[in-house]
GROMACS .gro file of C-alpha atoms in nm:
model
  241
    1MET     CA    1  -2.954  -1.586  -2.635
    2THR     CA    2  -2.819  -1.246  -2.537
    3ARG     CA    3  -2.979  -0.915  -2.633
    4GLN     CA    4  -2.821  -0.745  -2.932
    5ILE     CA    5  -2.643  -0.411  -2.921
    6ARG     CA    6  -2.451  -0.230  -3.194
    7VAL     CA    7  -2.101  -0.087  -3.171
    8GLY     CA    8  -2.101   0.144  -3.469
    9LYS     CA    9  -2.202  -0.088  -3.753
   10VAL     CA   10  -2.089  -0.402  -3.569
   11PRO     CA   11  -2.361  -0.609  -3.394
   12LEU     CA   12  -2.284  -0.776  -3.061
   13GLY     CA   13  -2.501  -1.050  -2.917
   14GLY     CA   14  -2.834  -1.181  -3.037
   15GLY     CA   15  -2.671  -1.452  -3.245
   16ALA     CA   16  -2.428  -1.223  -3.429
   17PRO     CA   17  -2.082  -1.367  -3.506
   18VAL     CA   18  -1.827  -1.343  -3.224
   19THR     CA   19  -1.604  -1.039  -3.277
   20VAL     CA   20  -1.237  -0.987  -3.192
   21GLN     CA   21  -1.113  -0.677  -3.011
   22SER     CA   22  -0.783  -0.525  -2.911
   23MET     CA   23  -0.658  -0.208  -2.743
   24THR     CA   24  -0.406   0.049  -2.861
   25SER     CA   25  -0.075   0.076  -2.676
   26THR     CA   26   0.051   0.403  -2.824
   27ARG     CA   27   0.046   0.753  -2.675
   28ASP     CA   28   0.063   1.015  -2.951
   29LEU     CA   29  -0.221   1.064  -3.199
   30GLN     CA   30  -0.050   0.969  -3.524
   31SER     CA   31   0.098   0.649  -3.381
   32THR     CA   32  -0.243   0.559  -3.244
   33ILE     CA   33  -0.406   0.606  -3.585
   34GLU     CA   34  -0.135   0.399  -3.753
   35GLN     CA   35  -0.174   0.123  -3.497
   36ILE     CA   36  -0.552   0.115  -3.544
   37ARG     CA   37  -0.499   0.076  -3.918
   38GLU     CA   38  -0.266  -0.216  -3.854
   39LEU     CA   39  -0.521  -0.375  -3.621
   40LYS     CA   40  -0.794  -0.345  -3.881
   41LEU     CA   41  -0.574  -0.500  -4.147
   42ALA     CA   42  -0.506  -0.789  -3.908
   43GLY     CA   43  -0.881  -0.854  -3.881
   44CYS     CA   44  -0.971  -0.663  -3.565
   45ASP     CA   45  -1.343  -0.578  -3.543
   46ILE     CA   46  -1.342  -0.323  -3.257
   47VAL     CA   47  -1.059  -0.117  -3.103
   48ARG     CA   48  -1.044   0.023  -2.751
   49VAL     CA   49  -0.854   0.344  -2.676
   50ALA     CA   50  -0.767   0.466  -2.325
   51ILE     CA   51  -0.908   0.812  -2.248
   52PRO     CA   52  -0.733   0.928  -1.928
   53ASP     CA   53  -0.786   1.302  -1.980
   54MET     CA   54  -0.953   1.566  -2.198
   55ASP     CA   55  -0.657   1.583  -2.435
   56ARG     CA   56  -0.718   1.220  -2.527
   57VAL     CA   57  -1.087   1.293  -2.589
   58LYS     CA   58  -0.969   1.511  -2.878
   59TYR     CA   59  -0.801   1.202  -3.024
   60ILE     CA   60  -1.142   1.050  -3.087
   61TYR     CA   61  -1.243   1.334  -3.321
   62GLU     CA   62  -0.929   1.286  -3.529
   63ILE     CA   63  -0.941   0.908  -3.524
   64LYS     CA   64  -1.300   0.907  -3.647
   65LYS     CA   65  -1.205   1.131  -3.938
   66GLN     CA   66  -0.952   0.878  -4.063
   67ILE     CA   67  -1.066   0.537  -3.935
   68ASP     CA   68  -1.396   0.356  -3.991
   69ILE     CA   69  -1.349   0.074  -3.738
   70PRO     CA   70  -1.562   0.113  -3.420
   71ILE     CA   71  -1.380   0.284  -3.133
   72VAL     CA   72  -1.439   0.213  -2.763
   73ALA     CA   73  -1.345   0.488  -2.517
   74ASP     CA   74  -1.196   0.336  -2.201
   75ILE     CA   75  -1.296   0.558  -1.908
   76HIS     CA   76  -1.200   0.537  -1.542
   77PHE     CA   77  -1.337   0.754  -1.260
   78ASN     CA   78  -1.411   1.081  -1.447
   79TYR     CA   79  -1.769   1.077  -1.574
   80ARG     CA   80  -1.713   1.397  -1.772
   81LEU     CA   81  -1.462   1.213  -1.989
   82ALA     CA   82  -1.732   0.959  -2.075
   83ILE     CA   83  -1.978   1.233  -2.171
   84GLU     CA   84  -1.723   1.416  -2.383
   85ALA     CA   85  -1.605   1.092  -2.547
   86ALA     CA   86  -1.963   1.017  -2.647
   87ALA     CA   87  -1.994   1.366  -2.797
   88ALA     CA   88  -1.662   1.317  -2.979
   89GLY     CA   89  -1.795   1.016  -3.167
   90ALA     CA   90  -1.692   0.710  -2.965
   91ASP     CA   91  -1.890   0.403  -3.068
   92LYS     CA   92  -1.895   0.251  -2.719
   93ILE     CA   93  -1.802   0.366  -2.370
   94ARG     CA   94  -1.630   0.134  -2.124
   95ILE     CA   95  -1.688   0.228  -1.760
   96ASN     CA   96  -1.728   0.080  -1.417
   97PRO     CA   97  -2.037   0.260  -1.278
   98GLY     CA   98  -1.910   0.190  -0.927
   99ASN     CA   99  -1.612   0.423  -0.970
  100ILE     CA  100  -1.788   0.690  -1.176
  101GLY     CA  101  -1.945   0.847  -0.868
  102SER     CA  102  -2.299   0.940  -0.767
  103ARG     CA  103  -2.615   0.807  -0.931
  104ASP     CA  104  -2.661   1.147  -1.097
  105ARG     CA  105  -2.322   1.112  -1.266
  106VAL     CA  106  -2.401   0.763  -1.390
  107ARG     CA  107  -2.734   0.891  -1.521
  108ALA     CA  108  -2.556   1.175  -1.702
  109VAL     CA  109  -2.332   0.921  -1.879
  110ALA     CA  110  -2.631   0.699  -1.961
  111ASP     CA  111  -2.825   0.998  -2.101
  112ALA     CA  112  -2.528   1.105  -2.317
  113CYS     CA  113  -2.494   0.753  -2.459
  114ARG     CA  114  -2.866   0.696  -2.508
  115SER     CA  115  -2.907   1.017  -2.706
  116ARG     CA  116  -2.640   0.897  -2.950
  117ASN     CA  117  -2.728   0.524  -2.953
  118ILE     CA  118  -2.392   0.437  -2.796
  119PRO     CA  119  -2.369   0.120  -2.584
  120ILE     CA  120  -2.186   0.097  -2.253
  121ARG     CA  121  -1.957  -0.187  -2.146
  122ILE     CA  122  -1.947  -0.256  -1.776
  123GLY     CA  123  -1.600  -0.379  -1.689
  124VAL     CA  124  -1.587  -0.597  -1.377
  125ASN     CA  125  -1.239  -0.705  -1.275
  126GLY     CA  126  -1.130  -0.933  -0.994
  127GLY     CA  127  -0.867  -0.680  -0.892
  128SER     CA  128  -1.106  -0.390  -0.841
  129LEU     CA  129  -1.419  -0.524  -0.674
  130PRO     CA  130  -1.603  -0.317  -0.409
  131ARG     CA  131  -1.482  -0.381  -0.055
  132GLU     CA  132  -1.820  -0.494   0.071
  133ILE     CA  133  -1.847  -0.760  -0.199
  134LEU     CA  134  -1.492  -0.881  -0.136
  135ALA     CA  135  -1.574  -0.908   0.234
  136LYS     CA  136  -1.900  -1.093   0.166
  137TYR     CA  137  -1.730  -1.359  -0.047
  138SER     CA  138  -1.388  -1.352   0.124
  139GLY     CA  139  -1.216  -1.260  -0.198
  140PRO     CA  140  -1.260  -1.207  -0.572
  141THR     CA  141  -1.458  -1.525  -0.637
  142ALA     CA  142  -1.672  -1.595  -0.941
  143GLU     CA  143  -1.982  -1.524  -0.733
  144ALA     CA  144  -1.835  -1.189  -0.628
  145LEU     CA  145  -1.773  -1.090  -0.989
  146VAL     CA  146  -2.128  -1.180  -1.086
  147GLU     CA  147  -2.286  -0.990  -0.796
  148SER     CA  148  -2.084  -0.682  -0.880
  149ALA     CA  149  -2.184  -0.705  -1.248
  150LEU     CA  150  -2.553  -0.745  -1.166
  151GLU     CA  151  -2.541  -0.445  -0.934
  152GLU     CA  152  -2.382  -0.232  -1.205
  153ILE     CA  153  -2.638  -0.347  -1.463
  154ALA     CA  154  -2.916  -0.255  -1.221
  155VAL     CA  155  -2.772   0.096  -1.183
  156LEU     CA  156  -2.775   0.155  -1.560
  157GLU     CA  157  -3.117  -0.002  -1.607
  158SER     CA  158  -3.257   0.219  -1.331
  159CYS     CA  159  -3.148   0.505  -1.559
  160GLU     CA  160  -3.353   0.341  -1.838
  161PHE     CA  161  -3.037   0.242  -2.023
  162TYR     CA  162  -3.029  -0.109  -2.171
  163ASP     CA  163  -2.762  -0.117  -2.444
  164ILE     CA  164  -2.519  -0.288  -2.210
  165CYS     CA  165  -2.228  -0.527  -2.262
  166VAL     CA  166  -2.053  -0.686  -1.963
  167SER     CA  167  -1.708  -0.827  -1.899
  168LEU     CA  168  -1.619  -1.038  -1.596
  169LYS     CA  169  -1.245  -1.090  -1.590
  170SER     CA  170  -0.994  -1.241  -1.352
  171SER     CA  171  -0.628  -1.332  -1.385
  172ASP     CA  172  -0.736  -1.673  -1.253
  173VAL     CA  173  -0.863  -1.877  -1.546
  174PRO     CA  174  -1.108  -2.107  -1.358
  175THR     CA  175  -1.261  -1.802  -1.186
  176THR     CA  176  -1.312  -1.629  -1.521
  177ILE     CA  177  -1.479  -1.938  -1.667
  178LYS     CA  178  -1.707  -1.993  -1.368
  179ALA     CA  179  -1.805  -1.625  -1.345
  180ASN     CA  180  -1.911  -1.606  -1.708
  181ARG     CA  181  -2.101  -1.933  -1.690
  182LEU     CA  182  -2.293  -1.803  -1.388
  183MET     CA  183  -2.352  -1.468  -1.553
  184SER     CA  184  -2.492  -1.627  -1.867
  185GLN     CA  185  -2.762  -1.785  -1.650
  186LYS     CA  186  -2.857  -1.459  -1.480
  187SER     CA  187  -2.847  -1.195  -1.753
  188ASP     CA  188  -2.904  -1.157  -2.126
  189CYS     CA  189  -2.645  -0.881  -2.165
  190PRO     CA  190  -2.382  -0.959  -2.431
  191LEU     CA  191  -2.061  -1.089  -2.275
  192HIS     CA  192  -1.711  -0.963  -2.354
  193LEU     CA  193  -1.466  -1.245  -2.275
  194GLY     CA  194  -1.106  -1.224  -2.168
  195VAL     CA  195  -0.851  -1.324  -1.906
  196THR     CA  196  -0.698  -1.025  -1.724
  197GLU     CA  197  -0.319  -0.994  -1.741
  198ALA     CA  198  -0.302  -1.321  -1.931
  199GLY     CA  199   0.072  -1.284  -1.984
  200THR     CA  200   0.328  -1.312  -2.261
  201GLU     CA  201   0.259  -1.394  -2.624
  202TYR     CA  202   0.312  -1.763  -2.553
  203GLY     CA  203   0.179  -1.808  -2.199
  204GLY     CA  204  -0.097  -1.551  -2.237
  205THR     CA  205  -0.222  -1.711  -2.556
  206LEU     CA  206  -0.244  -2.050  -2.384
  207ARG     CA  207  -0.422  -1.910  -2.078
  208SER     CA  208  -0.664  -1.716  -2.297
  209ALA     CA  209  -0.726  -2.017  -2.521
  210VAL     CA  210  -0.839  -2.214  -2.217
  211GLY     CA  211  -1.035  -1.934  -2.050
  212ILE     CA  212  -1.205  -1.800  -2.361
  213GLY     CA  213  -1.226  -2.128  -2.550
  214ALA     CA  214  -1.401  -2.314  -2.269
  215LEU     CA  215  -1.676  -2.052  -2.274
  216LEU     CA  216  -1.709  -2.022  -2.651
  217ILE     CA  217  -1.749  -2.398  -2.686
  218ASP     CA  218  -2.041  -2.369  -2.442
  219GLY     CA  219  -2.198  -2.101  -2.661
  220ILE     CA  220  -2.110  -1.826  -2.413
  221GLY     CA  221  -1.951  -1.501  -2.529
  222ASP     CA  222  -2.022  -1.240  -2.794
  223THR     CA  223  -1.687  -1.061  -2.830
  224ILE     CA  224  -1.335  -1.146  -2.713
  225ARG     CA  225  -1.001  -0.987  -2.638
  226VAL     CA  226  -0.681  -1.182  -2.583
  227SER     CA  227  -0.479  -0.959  -2.346
  228LEU     CA  228  -0.107  -1.005  -2.406
  229THR     CA  229   0.212  -0.828  -2.307
  230ALA     CA  230   0.286  -0.807  -2.677
  231GLU     CA  231   0.199  -0.594  -2.978
  232PRO     CA  232  -0.180  -0.554  -3.012
  233VAL     CA  233  -0.174  -0.707  -3.361
  234LYS     CA  234  -0.064  -1.034  -3.197
  235GLU     CA  235  -0.372  -1.016  -2.972
  236VAL     CA  236  -0.590  -0.999  -3.281
  237LYS     CA  237  -0.416  -1.290  -3.454
  238ALA     CA  238  -0.448  -1.503  -3.140
  239GLY     CA  239  -0.813  -1.405  -3.100
  240ILE     CA  240  -0.902  -1.493  -3.457
  241GLU     CA  241  -0.719  -1.825  -3.434
   0.00000   0.00000   0.00000
């Protein structure tokens, strides 16, 4: 059984029910708030919002005033955005420690999240693995995804941070399945399941049903997102089904 973390009031792992996530696709604040409301009405448990700059950090303050569903801040590269998003009230931070920068920067993010009881999701993707790992395994194999994830977990745990969720995603369905099966044997971190760039509403739903379903039936996975090139509400409906 995985360790349990909490995203706002929603438990992940430790035997808690599997939750369904989606991600906003809007740009302006009001449209984002409206879309989050629609996602919640559709049954979404957790919503991820891209935070590419400081202006978007301000969105979190406003969203939290009007929405009570847990919000995940999706951060790439800029560790200051992660720190500010935590201060703004994000319920979880999604990062890849490998592209955040030095160990001191990762520690700063971990300290900001620890002080507010905010978990961190490590996002490992077959399309963005470190060069040395790609060279070692001659490509983005399941073993490569797992090694990258374990390295990133070790970085956070060396900062005495343990409220960690992990995703290992590939656009190749068998690779995604194998990676998560291997990871479940090596770590007790809650697993976020999904198939990267799954595709259209029809094809992407089928690919995700195989990739996610094969793992859930094995008892692997604590939260899921069906990634579609469609309206986010359709991701939620597919995930619940």
